[in-house]
Each structure stands twice: as C-alpha cells, then as structure tokens.
PDB file of C-alpha atoms in Angstrom:
ATOM      1  CA  MET V   1      -7.418   5.136  13.760  1.00 43.00           C
ATOM      2  CA  VAL V   2      -5.492   6.737  16.607  1.00 43.00           C
ATOM      3  CA  LEU V   3      -1.883   7.868  16.314  1.00 42.00           C
ATOM      4  CA  LEU V   4       0.090   7.141  19.452  1.00 43.00           C
ATOM      5  CA  ASN V   5       3.569   8.591  18.799  1.00 54.00           C
ATOM      6  CA  LYS V   6       5.268   5.949  16.686  1.00 70.00           C
ATOM      7  CA  TYR V   7       2.427   3.413  16.935  1.00 64.00           C
ATOM      8  CA  ARG V   8      -0.843   2.827  15.123  1.00 67.00           C
ATOM      9  CA  ASN V   9      -3.870   1.511  16.962  1.00 63.00           C
ATOM     10  CA  VAL V  10      -6.610   0.147  14.706  1.00 65.00           C
ATOM     11  CA  ARG V  11      -9.971  -1.130  15.959  1.00 61.00           C
ATOM     12  CA  PHE V  12     -12.421  -3.207  13.985  1.00 56.00           C
ATOM     13  CA  SER V  13     -15.082  -5.834  14.516  1.00 59.00           C
ATOM     14  CA  ALA V  14     -14.354  -9.560  14.505  1.00 56.00           C
ATOM     15  CA  GLU V  15     -16.605 -10.109  11.475  1.00 58.00           C
ATOM     16  CA  THR V  16     -14.225  -8.036   9.353  1.00 57.00           C
ATOM     17  CA  LEU V  17     -11.208 -10.220   9.993  1.00 53.00           C
ATOM     18  CA  PRO V  18     -11.137 -14.016   9.819  1.00 53.00           C
ATOM     19  CA  PHE V  19      -9.380 -14.133  13.156  1.00 46.00           C
ATOM     20  CA  GLU V  20      -7.579 -17.454  13.094  1.00 52.00           C
ATOM     21  CA  ASN V  21      -6.176 -17.113   9.581  1.00 60.00           C
ATOM     22  CA  ILE V  22      -5.062 -13.538   9.086  1.00 66.00           C
ATOM     23  CA  CYS V  23      -4.326 -12.552  12.672  1.00 63.00           C
ATOM     24  CA  GLU V  24      -1.709 -15.274  12.993  1.00 63.00           C
ATOM     25  CA  ARG V  25       0.065 -14.024   9.855  1.00 63.00           C
ATOM     26  CA  LEU V  26      -0.018 -10.416  11.059  1.00 67.00           C
ATOM     27  CA  ALA V  27       1.209 -11.266  14.535  1.00 62.00           C
ATOM     28  CA  ALA V  28       3.999 -13.489  13.236  1.00 64.00           C
ATOM     29  CA  GLY V  29       5.387 -10.631  11.153  1.00 71.00           C
ATOM     30  CA  GLY V  30       6.191 -13.054   8.364  1.00 76.00           C
ATOM     31  CA  CYS V  31       5.239 -10.839   5.444  1.00 85.00           C
ATOM     32  CA  PRO V  32       7.955  -8.201   5.029  1.00 90.00           C
ATOM     33  CA  ALA V  33       5.516  -5.854   3.265  1.00 92.00           C
ATOM     34  CA  VAL V  34       3.114  -5.580   6.215  1.00 89.00           C
ATOM     35  CA  PHE V  35       3.801  -4.072   9.620  1.00 88.00           C
ATOM     36  CA  PRO V  36       3.963  -6.824  12.251  1.00 82.00           C
ATOM     37  CA  ALA V  37       1.015  -6.396  14.572  1.00 77.00           C
ATOM     38  CA  GLU V  38       0.000  -7.242  18.066  1.00 77.00           C
ATOM     39  CA  ILE V  39      -3.578  -8.450  17.915  1.00 73.00           C
ATOM     40  CA  ILE V  40      -5.897  -8.296  20.926  1.00 75.00           C
ATOM     41  CA  ARG V  41      -9.338  -9.839  20.760  1.00 74.00           C
ATOM     42  CA  ASP V  42     -11.941  -8.611  23.212  1.00 75.00           C
ATOM     43  CA  GLY V  43     -15.294 -10.202  22.486  1.00 74.00           C
ATOM     44  CA  LEU V  44     -16.491  -8.856  19.156  1.00 72.00           C
ATOM     45  CA  GLN V  45     -13.824  -6.158  19.001  1.00 75.00           C
ATOM     46  CA  ILE V  46     -10.295  -6.601  17.678  1.00 73.00           C
ATOM     47  CA  ARG V  47      -7.458  -4.148  18.258  1.00 76.00           C
ATOM     48  CA  GLU V  48      -4.317  -4.127  16.161  1.00 77.00           C
ATOM     49  CA  PHE V  49      -1.167  -2.344  17.366  1.00 82.00           C
ATOM     50  CA  CYS V  50       1.707  -1.672  14.972  1.00 84.00           C
ATOM     51  CA  CYS V  51       5.021   0.111  15.404  1.00 85.00           C
ATOM     52  CA  ILE V  52       5.558   2.467  12.461  1.00 87.00           C
ATOM     53  CA  GLU V  53       8.804   4.023  13.684  1.00 90.00           C
ATOM     54  CA  GLY V  54      10.992   5.221  10.818  1.00 91.00           C
ATOM     55  CA  PHE V  55       8.144   5.121   8.300  1.00 93.00           C
ATOM     56  CA  HIS V  56       5.975   7.907   6.885  1.00 92.00           C
ATOM     57  CA  ARG V  57       2.478   7.777   5.412  1.00 91.00           C
ATOM     58  CA  LEU V  58       2.073   8.483   1.727  1.00 92.00           C
ATOM     59  CA  ARG V  59      -0.461  11.155   2.638  1.00 90.00           C
ATOM     60  CA  GLY V  60       1.292  14.468   2.499  1.00 83.00           C
ATOM     61  CA  VAL V  61       3.807  13.534  -0.202  1.00 90.00           C
ATOM     62  CA  ARG V  62       3.562  16.104  -2.971  1.00 90.00           C
ATOM     63  CA  ASN V  63       5.366  17.340  -6.077  1.00 91.00           C
ATOM     64  CA  LEU V  64       7.054  14.053  -6.972  1.00 90.00           C
ATOM     65  CA  PRO V  65       8.612  14.065 -10.432  1.00 92.00           C
ATOM     66  CA  ALA V  66       7.221  11.377 -12.747  1.00 90.00           C
ATOM     67  CA  GLU V  67      10.281   9.132 -12.466  1.00 90.00           C
ATOM     68  CA  SER V  68      10.220   9.215  -8.663  1.00 90.00           C
ATOM     69  CA  LEU V  69       6.510   8.460  -8.741  1.00 91.00           C
ATOM     70  CA  MET V  70       7.096   5.416 -10.952  1.00 92.00           C
ATOM     71  CA  LEU V  71       9.845   4.198  -8.599  1.00 92.00           C
ATOM     72  CA  LEU V  72       7.418   4.562  -5.704  1.00 93.00           C
ATOM     73  CA  PHE V  73       4.631   2.800  -7.614  1.00 93.00           C
ATOM     74  CA  ARG V  74       6.962  -0.069  -8.540  1.00 94.00           C
ATOM     75  CA  GLU V  75       7.835  -0.612  -4.863  1.00 95.00           C
ATOM     76  CA  ILE V  76       4.154  -0.533  -3.876  1.00 95.00           C
ATOM     77  CA  VAL V  77       3.358  -3.196  -6.490  1.00 94.00           C
ATOM     78  CA  ARG V  78       6.290  -5.329  -5.294  1.00 94.00           C
ATOM     79  CA  SER V  79       4.969  -5.038  -1.736  1.00 94.00           C
ATOM     80  CA  LEU V  80       1.483  -6.075  -2.818  1.00 93.00           C
ATOM     81  CA  GLN V  81       2.980  -9.023  -4.658  1.00 93.00           C
ATOM     82  CA  LEU V  82       4.699 -10.063  -1.414  1.00 91.00           C
ATOM     83  CA  CYS V  83       1.381  -9.755   0.422  1.00 90.00           C
ATOM     84  CA  CYS V  84      -0.195 -12.186  -2.032  1.00 89.00           C
ATOM     85  CA  ASP V  85       2.611 -14.663  -1.346  1.00 87.00           C
ATOM     86  CA  TRP V  86       1.502 -14.553   2.305  1.00 83.00           C
ATOM     87  CA  LEU V  87      -2.199 -14.859   1.363  1.00 80.00           C
ATOM     88  CA  LEU V  88      -2.908 -11.249   2.311  1.00 84.00           C
ATOM     89  CA  PHE V  89      -4.764 -10.200  -0.821  1.00 86.00           C
ATOM     90  CA  PRO V  90      -5.159  -6.531  -1.878  1.00 88.00           C
ATOM     91  CA  GLU V  91      -8.886  -6.891  -2.519  1.00 88.00           C
ATOM     92  CA  LYS V  92      -9.388  -7.750   1.159  1.00 85.00           C
ATOM     93  CA  MET V  93      -7.458  -4.789   2.607  1.00 89.00           C
ATOM     94  CA  ILE V  94      -7.795  -1.031   2.557  1.00 89.00           C
ATOM     95  CA  LEU V  95      -5.172   0.530   0.272  1.00 92.00           C
ATOM     96  CA  THR V  96      -4.941   4.304   0.570  1.00 92.00           C
ATOM     97  CA  GLU V  97      -2.443   7.051   1.269  1.00 92.00           C
ATOM     98  CA  ASP V  98      -3.151   6.382   4.948  1.00 91.00           C
ATOM     99  CA  THR V  99      -2.329   2.676   4.945  1.00 92.00           C
ATOM    100  CA  ILE V 100       0.819   2.687   2.791  1.00 94.00           C
ATOM    101  CA  TYR V 101       4.065   3.824   4.411  1.00 94.00           C
ATOM    102  CA  PHE V 102       7.617   4.315   3.189  1.00 93.00           C
ATOM    103  CA  ASP V 103      11.011   4.852   4.788  1.00 92.00           C
ATOM    104  CA  ARG V 104      13.938   6.860   3.482  1.00 90.00           C
ATOM    105  CA  ASP V 105      15.554   3.729   2.022  1.00 91.00           C
ATOM    106  CA  GLY V 106      12.552   3.186  -0.226  1.00 88.00           C
ATOM    107  CA  ARG V 107      11.012   0.275   1.648  1.00 93.00           C
ATOM    108  CA  ILE V 108       7.236   0.105   1.542  1.00 95.00           C
ATOM    109  CA  ARG V 109       5.125  -1.256   4.392  1.00 94.00           C
ATOM    110  CA  ILE V 110       1.383  -1.621   4.557  1.00 93.00           C
ATOM    111  CA  LEU V 111      -0.737  -1.122   7.636  1.00 89.00           C
ATOM    112  CA  TYR V 112      -3.126  -4.043   7.258  1.00 85.00           C
ATOM    113  CA  ILE V 113      -6.720  -2.986   7.792  1.00 83.00           C
ATOM    114  CA  PRO V 114      -9.353  -5.410   6.526  1.00 82.00           C
ATOM    115  CA  ASP V 115     -11.828  -3.968   4.067  1.00 84.00           C
ATOM    116  CA  PRO V 116     -15.381  -4.686   5.249  1.00 80.00           C
ATOM    117  CA  GLU V 117     -16.549  -4.455   1.622  1.00 83.00           C
ATOM    118  CA  PRO V 118     -13.890  -6.115  -0.536  1.00 79.00           C
ATOM    119  CA  VAL V 119     -13.704  -5.084  -4.191  1.00 87.00           C
ATOM    120  CA  SER V 120     -11.524  -6.405  -6.992  1.00 88.00           C
ATOM    121  CA  ALA V 121      -7.775  -5.872  -6.930  1.00 87.00           C
ATOM    122  CA  ALA V 122      -8.077  -3.958 -10.226  1.00 88.00           C
ATOM    123  CA  LYS V 123     -10.498  -1.471  -8.640  1.00 89.00           C
ATOM    124  CA  LYS V 124      -8.229  -1.122  -5.570  1.00 90.00           C
ATOM    125  CA  MET V 125      -5.231  -0.381  -7.801  1.00 91.00           C
ATOM    126  CA  THR V 126      -7.210   2.156  -9.832  1.00 91.00           C
ATOM    127  CA  LEU V 127      -8.312   3.955  -6.658  1.00 91.00           C
ATOM    128  CA  LEU V 128      -4.721   3.918  -5.390  1.00 93.00           C
ATOM    129  CA  LEU V 129      -3.542   5.452  -8.680  1.00 93.00           C
ATOM    130  CA  TYR V 130      -6.088   8.252  -8.183  1.00 93.00           C
ATOM    131  CA  ASP V 131      -4.551   8.882  -4.745  1.00 91.00           C
ATOM    132  CA  LEU V 132      -1.076   8.965  -6.297  1.00 93.00           C
ATOM    133  CA  LYS V 133      -2.183  11.583  -8.853  1.00 93.00           C
ATOM    134  CA  ARG V 134      -2.249  14.180  -6.075  1.00 91.00           C
ATOM    135  CA  MET V 135       1.422  13.560  -5.394  1.00 92.00           C
ATOM    136  CA  THR V 136       2.923  14.330  -8.769  1.00 93.00           C
ATOM    137  CA  ASP V 137       3.366  16.704 -11.674  1.00 92.00           C
ATOM    138  CA  ALA V 138       1.629  16.700 -15.082  1.00 92.00           C
ATOM    139  CA  GLU V 139       4.040  14.122 -16.538  1.00 92.00           C
ATOM    140  CA  GLY V 140       3.444  11.834 -13.573  1.00 92.00           C
ATOM    141  CA  GLU V 141      -0.306  12.167 -14.069  1.00 93.00           C
ATOM    142  CA  LYS V 142       0.123  11.050 -17.695  1.00 93.00           C
ATOM    143  CA  GLN V 143       2.064   7.999 -16.544  1.00 92.00           C
ATOM    144  CA  LEU V 144      -0.622   7.136 -14.000  1.00 93.00           C
ATOM    145  CA  GLN V 145      -3.341   7.597 -16.627  1.00 93.00           C
ATOM    146  CA  PHE V 146      -1.508   5.062 -18.810  1.00 91.00           C
ATOM    147  CA  LEU V 147      -1.384   2.591 -15.912  1.00 92.00           C
ATOM    148  CA  MET V 148      -5.107   3.077 -15.198  1.00 91.00           C
ATOM    149  CA  LYS V 149      -5.866   2.351 -18.835  1.00 90.00           C
ATOM    150  CA  LYS V 150      -3.671  -0.757 -18.689  1.00 87.00           C
ATOM    151  CA  ILE V 151      -5.527  -2.007 -15.599  1.00 88.00           C
ATOM    152  CA  THR V 152      -8.979  -1.510 -17.158  1.00 84.00           C
ATOM    153  CA  GLU V 153      -8.075  -2.970 -20.571  1.00 82.00           C
ATOM    154  CA  GLU V 154      -6.176  -6.030 -19.358  1.00 77.00           C
ATOM    155  CA  SER V 155      -6.675  -8.456 -16.551  1.00 74.00           C
ATOM    156  CA  LEU V 156      -4.694  -7.268 -13.553  1.00 72.00           C
ATOM    157  CA  SER V 157      -1.302  -8.838 -13.143  1.00 83.00           C
ATOM    158  CA  PHE V 158       1.326  -7.475 -10.781  1.00 85.00           C
ATOM    159  CA  GLY V 159       3.959  -8.748 -13.214  1.00 86.00           C
ATOM    160  CA  SER V 160       2.541  -6.648 -16.060  1.00 87.00           C
ATOM    161  CA  LEU V 161       2.291  -3.585 -13.801  1.00 88.00           C
ATOM    162  CA  LEU V 162       5.923  -4.032 -12.736  1.00 88.00           C
ATOM    163  CA  ALA V 163       6.997  -4.402 -16.363  1.00 88.00           C
ATOM    164  CA  ALA V 164       5.054  -1.260 -17.338  1.00 88.00           C
ATOM    165  CA  ALA V 165       6.572   0.742 -14.463  1.00 88.00           C
ATOM    166  CA  ASP V 166      10.074  -0.490 -15.330  1.00 88.00           C
ATOM    167  CA  GLN V 167       9.556   0.461 -18.971  1.00 88.00           C
ATOM    168  CA  MET V 168       8.337   3.948 -18.016  1.00 88.00           C
ATOM    169  CA  ILE V 169      11.288   4.467 -15.697  1.00 87.00           C
ATOM    170  CA  GLU V 170      13.679   3.346 -18.426  1.00 88.00           C
ATOM    171  CA  ASN V 171      12.075   5.688 -20.985  1.00 86.00           C
ATOM    172  CA  MET V 172      12.379   8.754 -18.765  1.00 81.00           C
ATOM    173  CA  THR V 173      15.551  10.640 -19.521  1.00 51.00           C
ATOM    174  CA  GLU V 174      15.692  13.046 -16.589  1.00 50.00           C
ATOM    175  CA  GLY V 175      18.029  12.420 -13.644  1.00 51.00           C
ATOM    176  CA  SER V 176      16.789  10.072 -10.997  1.00 51.00           C
ATOM    177  CA  GLU V 177      15.551  11.434  -7.679  1.00 52.00           C
ATOM    178  CA  ASN V 178      14.975   9.308  -4.635  1.00 48.00           C
ATOM    179  CA  PRO V 179      11.278   9.797  -3.742  1.00 47.00           C
ATOM    180  CA  PHE V 180      11.964   8.822  -0.157  1.00 45.00           C
TER     181      PHE V 180
END
C-alpha cells in the first residue's frame, strides 16, 4: 500500500477480486461504508485508488476510554452491516487498523482490500477486537474480552453485537467522550 497525500493506492492480482462483481460496486461508490474507488485493470494486475481526505486510520489511536471504544466499535459494526447489504462481506475483505478509517464526526469508512485467504466473519471480528485492545484502557479491554467471548459462544450476528455494544454503553456511568 502506498500513501499518496490524501489518496490510497492498493495493488492486487485479478484472482483476488472477482472483477465484474465487486469492482463495479466499489467504483459506483454505492456503499456508504466503503471508500469509493477508481479501479484500473492492467492484465493480471488491478489497482484501486481511493480518496481518504478527512479520514484517519485506526492505527495510532490510543488511550480510548471504554465508553468511547464501545461507541467506535458500534459504528464499525454498523458499517460492516452496511457492507453486507451491498454484498461486500467481511470474510472476503481485510479488516485491520490499517483498513478502517474514521472522521471527526464519527463516520467509519473501510478501505476495501480483498482477502486472498478468506476466513469466517467471526474470526475476522475476533482479530479486529484484538487490534482494538491496543487502543484502550483496562476497562475497555474487559469490554472487548466480553465481546470476544460472545462471538465464540454464539453464532455471529451483527444485530447481537450492536445490542451488546449498546447495552455496554448504557451501563457505563462515566461522561461520554467523542472518540473521534
């Protein structure tokens, strides 16, 4: 991945991305949770260009209080739910601190990069929760541990994750901070 000022340039092979299906959705910019992309196909190589102006990567976010972390997590889950509505499924994309972005208004956008070795959505969410652990305090880690347990004990449902995050946010008594 190469950072060009306010743009992302991603290169991958054509086998990784079913070109006709997903590329059209990315280029159309229909899914509000994914950065609209310009897709260029050159033989077996595909290049994706995205404008990320106004957004920041999750990488580098640190010391979030538990409530702010849960607000952030809730917005990530809502974004992933939107992706599914557009047939962009989490198990087929890379979800890390480097592919999830936020703006100061709390909007989440995902830089779509196809995963050459798709794994289950539950495993992707668990790995994402591990990434989020580095961003928070001890109370936030406890909340994330609860969510990891929920994912492994139940079948993954974005609705149940949203309900759990909402319940945790409601149960926290400290003042709300905007994580963005």
